[in-house]
Short mmCIF file of N, CA and C in Angstrom, two decimals:
data_model
loop_
_atom_site.label_atom_id
_atom_site.label_comp_id
_atom_site.label_asym_id
_atom_site.label_seq_id
_atom_site.Cartn_x
_atom_site.Cartn_y
_atom_site.Cartn_z
N MET A 181 81.21 178.80 79.07
CA MET A 181 80.50 177.94 79.99
C MET A 181 81.22 177.97 81.33
N GLN A 182 80.47 178.04 82.36
CA GLN A 182 81.04 178.05 83.70
C GLN A 182 80.86 176.67 84.33
N LEU A 183 81.85 175.80 84.19
CA LEU A 183 81.75 174.44 84.70
C LEU A 183 82.32 174.31 86.11
N GLY A 184 83.01 175.32 86.57
CA GLY A 184 83.58 175.27 87.91
C GLY A 184 84.60 174.16 88.05
N ASP A 185 84.49 173.41 89.15
CA ASP A 185 85.45 172.33 89.43
C ASP A 185 84.90 170.96 89.05
N VAL A 186 84.12 170.88 88.00
CA VAL A 186 83.58 169.60 87.54
C VAL A 186 84.75 168.73 87.08
N PRO A 187 84.83 167.49 87.57
CA PRO A 187 85.94 166.63 87.14
C PRO A 187 85.83 166.28 85.66
N LEU A 188 86.96 166.36 84.97
CA LEU A 188 87.00 166.06 83.55
C LEU A 188 87.66 164.71 83.33
N GLU A 189 87.17 163.99 82.34
CA GLU A 189 87.77 162.72 81.95
C GLU A 189 89.06 163.02 81.18
N ALA A 190 90.12 162.33 81.52
CA ALA A 190 91.40 162.56 80.86
C ALA A 190 91.34 162.13 79.39
N VAL A 191 91.99 162.90 78.53
CA VAL A 191 92.08 162.56 77.11
C VAL A 191 93.53 162.71 76.65
N ASP A 192 93.90 161.88 75.71
CA ASP A 192 95.25 161.94 75.17
C ASP A 192 95.14 162.22 73.67
N THR A 193 94.72 163.43 73.36
CA THR A 193 94.53 163.82 71.96
C THR A 193 94.77 165.31 71.82
N SER A 194 94.94 165.74 70.61
CA SER A 194 95.10 167.17 70.31
C SER A 194 94.16 167.53 69.18
N LEU A 195 93.79 168.78 69.11
CA LEU A 195 92.96 169.28 68.01
C LEU A 195 93.88 170.07 67.08
N TYR A 196 93.90 169.70 65.83
CA TYR A 196 94.76 170.35 64.85
C TYR A 196 93.95 171.25 63.94
N GLY A 197 94.47 172.46 63.68
CA GLY A 197 93.79 173.40 62.81
C GLY A 197 92.64 174.10 63.49
N PHE A 198 92.48 173.89 64.78
CA PHE A 198 91.41 174.49 65.55
C PHE A 198 91.92 175.81 66.09
N ALA A 199 91.23 176.90 65.80
CA ALA A 199 91.63 178.24 66.24
C ALA A 199 93.00 178.61 65.69
N GLY A 200 93.39 178.00 64.56
CA GLY A 200 94.63 178.36 63.90
C GLY A 200 95.89 177.80 64.53
N LYS A 201 95.76 176.84 65.43
CA LYS A 201 96.93 176.26 66.08
C LYS A 201 96.58 174.87 66.62
N VAL A 202 97.57 174.20 67.18
CA VAL A 202 97.33 172.92 67.85
C VAL A 202 96.81 173.22 69.25
N VAL A 203 95.71 172.60 69.63
CA VAL A 203 95.11 172.82 70.94
C VAL A 203 95.08 171.51 71.70
N HIS A 204 95.51 171.55 72.95
CA HIS A 204 95.50 170.37 73.82
C HIS A 204 94.31 170.50 74.78
N PRO A 205 93.30 169.65 74.65
CA PRO A 205 92.13 169.73 75.53
C PRO A 205 92.49 169.51 76.99
N ARG A 206 91.75 170.18 77.87
CA ARG A 206 91.91 169.98 79.31
C ARG A 206 91.32 168.65 79.74
N GLY A 207 90.35 168.17 78.96
CA GLY A 207 89.69 166.90 79.28
C GLY A 207 88.38 166.79 78.52
N MET A 208 87.59 165.79 78.91
CA MET A 208 86.31 165.56 78.26
C MET A 208 85.23 165.47 79.33
N ILE A 209 84.02 165.91 78.97
CA ILE A 209 82.89 165.88 79.89
C ILE A 209 81.65 165.42 79.14
N SER A 210 80.81 164.65 79.81
CA SER A 210 79.53 164.23 79.23
C SER A 210 78.44 165.16 79.74
N LEU A 211 77.70 165.73 78.81
CA LEU A 211 76.62 166.66 79.15
C LEU A 211 75.41 166.39 78.26
N PRO A 212 74.19 166.61 78.79
CA PRO A 212 73.02 166.49 77.92
C PRO A 212 72.91 167.73 77.04
N LEU A 213 72.55 167.52 75.78
CA LEU A 213 72.32 168.62 74.85
C LEU A 213 70.91 168.48 74.30
N THR A 214 70.12 169.54 74.40
CA THR A 214 68.76 169.53 73.88
C THR A 214 68.68 170.46 72.69
N LEU A 215 68.14 169.94 71.59
CA LEU A 215 67.89 170.74 70.39
C LEU A 215 66.38 170.84 70.20
N GLY A 216 65.92 171.98 69.71
CA GLY A 216 64.49 172.17 69.45
C GLY A 216 63.80 172.86 70.60
N THR A 217 62.50 173.04 70.45
CA THR A 217 61.69 173.70 71.47
C THR A 217 60.39 172.94 71.68
N ALA A 218 59.81 173.13 72.85
CA ALA A 218 58.51 172.55 73.24
C ALA A 218 58.45 171.07 72.91
N SER A 219 57.41 170.64 72.22
CA SER A 219 57.22 169.22 71.93
C SER A 219 58.07 168.73 70.77
N LEU A 220 58.77 169.64 70.10
CA LEU A 220 59.60 169.28 68.94
C LEU A 220 61.08 169.28 69.30
N ARG A 221 61.40 168.75 70.49
CA ARG A 221 62.80 168.76 70.92
C ARG A 221 63.29 167.34 71.18
N LYS A 222 64.61 167.23 71.24
CA LYS A 222 65.26 165.95 71.49
C LYS A 222 66.51 166.21 72.32
N THR A 223 66.78 165.32 73.27
CA THR A 223 67.96 165.44 74.13
C THR A 223 68.84 164.21 73.97
N CYS A 224 70.13 164.43 73.82
CA CYS A 224 71.11 163.34 73.75
C CYS A 224 72.24 163.64 74.73
N LEU A 225 72.78 162.59 75.35
CA LEU A 225 73.95 162.75 76.20
C LEU A 225 75.18 162.65 75.31
N LEU A 226 75.99 163.71 75.31
CA LEU A 226 77.14 163.79 74.41
C LEU A 226 78.42 164.06 75.18
N LYS A 227 79.54 163.68 74.57
CA LYS A 227 80.85 163.97 75.14
C LYS A 227 81.42 165.20 74.45
N PHE A 228 81.92 166.13 75.26
CA PHE A 228 82.51 167.37 74.76
C PHE A 228 83.97 167.45 75.20
N LEU A 229 84.84 167.86 74.29
CA LEU A 229 86.22 168.17 74.66
C LEU A 229 86.23 169.59 75.22
N VAL A 230 86.89 169.78 76.35
CA VAL A 230 86.97 171.09 76.99
C VAL A 230 88.34 171.69 76.68
N VAL A 231 88.32 172.90 76.09
CA VAL A 231 89.56 173.59 75.76
C VAL A 231 89.54 174.97 76.39
N ASP A 232 90.71 175.52 76.62
CA ASP A 232 90.83 176.84 77.23
C ASP A 232 91.49 177.78 76.23
N ILE A 233 90.67 178.32 75.32
CA ILE A 233 91.17 179.23 74.29
C ILE A 233 90.16 180.35 74.09
N LEU A 234 90.61 181.40 73.45
CA LEU A 234 89.75 182.54 73.15
C LEU A 234 88.97 182.26 71.87
N LEU A 235 87.66 182.13 71.99
CA LEU A 235 86.78 181.92 70.84
C LEU A 235 85.47 182.66 71.07
N ALA A 236 84.78 182.94 70.00
CA ALA A 236 83.47 183.58 70.10
C ALA A 236 82.39 182.56 70.41
N TYR A 237 82.72 181.28 70.35
CA TYR A 237 81.72 180.23 70.52
C TYR A 237 81.89 179.53 71.86
N ASN A 238 80.77 179.08 72.45
CA ASN A 238 80.83 178.26 73.66
C ASN A 238 81.04 176.80 73.32
N VAL A 239 80.49 176.38 72.18
CA VAL A 239 80.57 174.98 71.78
C VAL A 239 80.56 174.90 70.26
N ILE A 240 81.25 173.92 69.74
CA ILE A 240 81.22 173.66 68.30
C ILE A 240 80.68 172.24 68.14
N LEU A 241 79.59 172.12 67.41
CA LEU A 241 78.98 170.82 67.17
C LEU A 241 79.57 170.22 65.90
N GLY A 242 80.00 168.99 66.00
CA GLY A 242 80.60 168.32 64.84
C GLY A 242 79.79 167.12 64.39
N GLN A 243 80.41 166.33 63.56
CA GLN A 243 79.75 165.17 62.97
C GLN A 243 79.23 164.18 64.02
N PRO A 244 79.97 163.87 65.10
CA PRO A 244 79.42 162.94 66.09
C PRO A 244 78.09 163.42 66.69
N THR A 245 77.98 164.73 66.95
CA THR A 245 76.74 165.28 67.49
C THR A 245 75.61 165.17 66.47
N LEU A 246 75.89 165.55 65.24
CA LEU A 246 74.86 165.47 64.20
C LEU A 246 74.42 164.02 64.00
N ASN A 247 75.36 163.08 64.08
CA ASN A 247 75.01 161.66 63.96
C ASN A 247 74.17 161.19 65.13
N ALA A 248 74.48 161.63 66.35
CA ALA A 248 73.71 161.23 67.53
C ALA A 248 72.26 161.68 67.42
N PHE A 249 72.04 162.86 66.85
CA PHE A 249 70.69 163.38 66.67
C PHE A 249 70.05 162.91 65.36
N ARG A 250 70.85 162.23 64.52
CA ARG A 250 70.42 161.84 63.17
C ARG A 250 69.94 163.09 62.43
N ALA A 251 70.71 164.14 62.53
CA ALA A 251 70.32 165.48 62.06
C ALA A 251 70.72 165.73 60.62
N ILE A 252 69.94 166.59 59.99
CA ILE A 252 70.22 167.12 58.66
C ILE A 252 70.37 168.63 58.83
N ILE A 253 71.44 169.20 58.26
CA ILE A 253 71.64 170.64 58.40
C ILE A 253 71.49 171.34 57.06
N SER A 254 71.02 172.58 57.14
CA SER A 254 70.97 173.46 55.98
C SER A 254 71.65 174.75 56.38
N THR A 255 72.86 174.97 55.87
CA THR A 255 73.57 176.20 56.21
C THR A 255 72.88 177.41 55.59
N TYR A 256 72.27 177.23 54.43
CA TYR A 256 71.57 178.34 53.77
C TYR A 256 70.41 178.83 54.63
N HIS A 257 69.65 177.88 55.20
CA HIS A 257 68.49 178.24 56.02
C HIS A 257 68.86 178.41 57.50
N MET A 258 70.13 178.11 57.85
CA MET A 258 70.60 178.16 59.24
C MET A 258 69.68 177.33 60.14
N LYS A 259 69.41 176.10 59.70
CA LYS A 259 68.45 175.24 60.37
C LYS A 259 68.99 173.82 60.49
N ILE A 260 68.65 173.16 61.59
CA ILE A 260 68.95 171.75 61.81
C ILE A 260 67.62 171.04 62.02
N LYS A 261 67.40 169.94 61.30
CA LYS A 261 66.20 169.12 61.49
C LYS A 261 66.63 167.73 61.91
N PHE A 262 65.82 167.10 62.76
CA PHE A 262 66.15 165.78 63.30
C PHE A 262 64.86 165.04 63.61
N PRO A 263 64.89 163.69 63.51
CA PRO A 263 63.68 162.92 63.79
C PRO A 263 63.39 162.86 65.29
N ILE A 264 62.11 162.97 65.62
CA ILE A 264 61.64 162.77 66.99
C ILE A 264 60.46 161.80 66.91
N ILE A 265 60.03 161.29 68.02
CA ILE A 265 58.88 160.39 68.01
C ILE A 265 57.66 161.14 67.49
N GLY A 266 57.11 160.66 66.41
CA GLY A 266 55.90 161.26 65.85
C GLY A 266 56.12 162.50 65.00
N GLY A 267 57.33 162.76 64.56
CA GLY A 267 57.51 163.94 63.73
C GLY A 267 58.96 164.32 63.48
N VAL A 268 59.14 165.60 63.22
CA VAL A 268 60.47 166.14 62.93
C VAL A 268 60.68 167.37 63.81
N GLY A 269 61.77 167.35 64.58
CA GLY A 269 62.13 168.51 65.38
C GLY A 269 63.07 169.40 64.60
N GLU A 270 63.15 170.64 65.01
CA GLU A 270 64.07 171.54 64.33
C GLU A 270 64.53 172.65 65.25
N THR A 271 65.67 173.19 64.92
CA THR A 271 66.18 174.37 65.59
C THR A 271 66.77 175.28 64.53
N GLN A 272 66.60 176.57 64.72
CA GLN A 272 67.05 177.52 63.71
C GLN A 272 67.85 178.63 64.38
N ALA A 273 68.95 178.98 63.74
CA ALA A 273 69.79 180.08 64.24
C ALA A 273 69.21 181.41 63.80
N GLU A 274 69.61 182.45 64.49
CA GLU A 274 69.21 183.80 64.11
C GLU A 274 70.36 184.43 63.34
N ALA A 275 70.04 185.02 62.20
CA ALA A 275 71.07 185.62 61.35
C ALA A 275 71.86 186.69 62.11
N PHE A 276 71.18 187.48 62.93
CA PHE A 276 71.85 188.54 63.68
C PHE A 276 72.89 187.95 64.63
N GLN A 277 72.51 186.90 65.38
CA GLN A 277 73.43 186.27 66.32
C GLN A 277 74.60 185.61 65.60
N ALA A 278 74.32 184.97 64.46
CA ALA A 278 75.40 184.34 63.69
C ALA A 278 76.39 185.39 63.21
N ARG A 279 75.90 186.50 62.74
CA ARG A 279 76.77 187.58 62.27
C ARG A 279 77.60 188.15 63.43
N LYS A 280 76.96 188.31 64.58
CA LYS A 280 77.63 188.82 65.77
C LYS A 280 78.78 187.89 66.18
N CYS A 281 78.55 186.57 66.17
CA CYS A 281 79.60 185.60 66.50
C CYS A 281 80.74 185.67 65.49
N TYR A 282 80.39 185.80 64.23
CA TYR A 282 81.41 185.87 63.17
C TYR A 282 82.29 187.10 63.37
N ILE A 283 81.68 188.25 63.62
CA ILE A 283 82.43 189.50 63.83
C ILE A 283 83.32 189.38 65.06
N GLU A 284 82.80 188.77 66.13
CA GLU A 284 83.58 188.59 67.36
C GLU A 284 84.79 187.68 67.10
N ALA A 285 84.59 186.62 66.33
CA ALA A 285 85.70 185.71 66.01
C ALA A 285 86.78 186.42 65.21
N ILE A 286 86.38 187.24 64.25
CA ILE A 286 87.34 188.00 63.44
C ILE A 286 88.09 189.00 64.32
N LYS A 287 87.36 189.66 65.22
CA LYS A 287 87.98 190.64 66.11
C LYS A 287 89.02 189.97 67.02
N LYS A 288 88.69 188.80 67.56
CA LYS A 288 89.63 188.09 68.43
C LYS A 288 90.88 187.66 67.66
N ARG A 289 90.68 187.25 66.41
CA ARG A 289 91.82 186.84 65.59
C ARG A 289 92.74 188.04 65.35
N LYS A 290 92.16 189.23 65.09
CA LYS A 290 92.97 190.44 64.88
C LYS A 290 93.70 190.83 66.16
N GLU A 291 93.00 190.73 67.32
CA GLU A 291 93.63 191.07 68.59
C GLU A 291 94.82 190.15 68.85
N LYS A 292 94.66 188.89 68.53
CA LYS A 292 95.75 187.92 68.73
C LYS A 292 96.95 188.28 67.86
N LYS A 293 96.69 188.64 66.61
CA LYS A 293 97.78 189.02 65.71
C LYS A 293 98.48 190.29 66.17
N ASP A 294 97.71 191.22 66.75
CA ASP A 294 98.27 192.48 67.23
C ASP A 294 98.94 192.33 68.59
N GLY A 295 98.81 191.16 69.22
CA GLY A 295 99.43 190.94 70.51
C GLY A 295 98.59 191.38 71.69
N ARG A 296 97.35 191.77 71.45
CA ARG A 296 96.47 192.16 72.54
C ARG A 296 95.78 190.93 73.10
N ILE A 297 95.42 190.97 74.37
CA ILE A 297 94.72 189.86 75.01
C ILE A 297 93.33 190.34 75.39
N SER A 298 92.32 189.58 75.00
CA SER A 298 90.94 189.92 75.31
C SER A 298 90.63 189.50 76.74
N GLU A 299 89.69 190.20 77.39
CA GLU A 299 89.29 189.84 78.74
C GLU A 299 88.34 188.65 78.73
N ASN A 300 87.62 188.43 77.64
CA ASN A 300 86.71 187.29 77.55
C ASN A 300 87.51 186.03 77.28
N ARG A 301 87.26 185.01 78.07
CA ARG A 301 87.92 183.72 77.84
C ARG A 301 86.85 182.68 77.69
N GLY A 302 86.88 181.96 76.60
CA GLY A 302 85.90 180.90 76.36
C GLY A 302 86.47 179.54 76.69
N LEU A 303 85.59 178.54 76.69
CA LEU A 303 86.05 177.16 76.91
C LEU A 303 86.25 176.49 75.60
#
């Protein structure tokens, strides 16, 4: 994510076991997150911890996000469903993209072990 010089809210916490080490966030930011498409979507304002580490992912959604959306997940179907006014919204991952992220994460972990530094830097 390219946030530029957006001011971050100070945080006094660390993430343990994240990316295989202790990570100290640069700060926290509130951003709107929209799940779903067309009339079956929902937007919530969420707080995200910003970290400066090499990962294949731009964002990791955890329990607070799922709770904010009142979401139910199915890892088998790679789908998230959540209540919206008048129905149920959903979003579904693509197996190809999920596999690509997984392979990229494994590759970055190997590069780190070998002492190589990747040019891609994630937040």
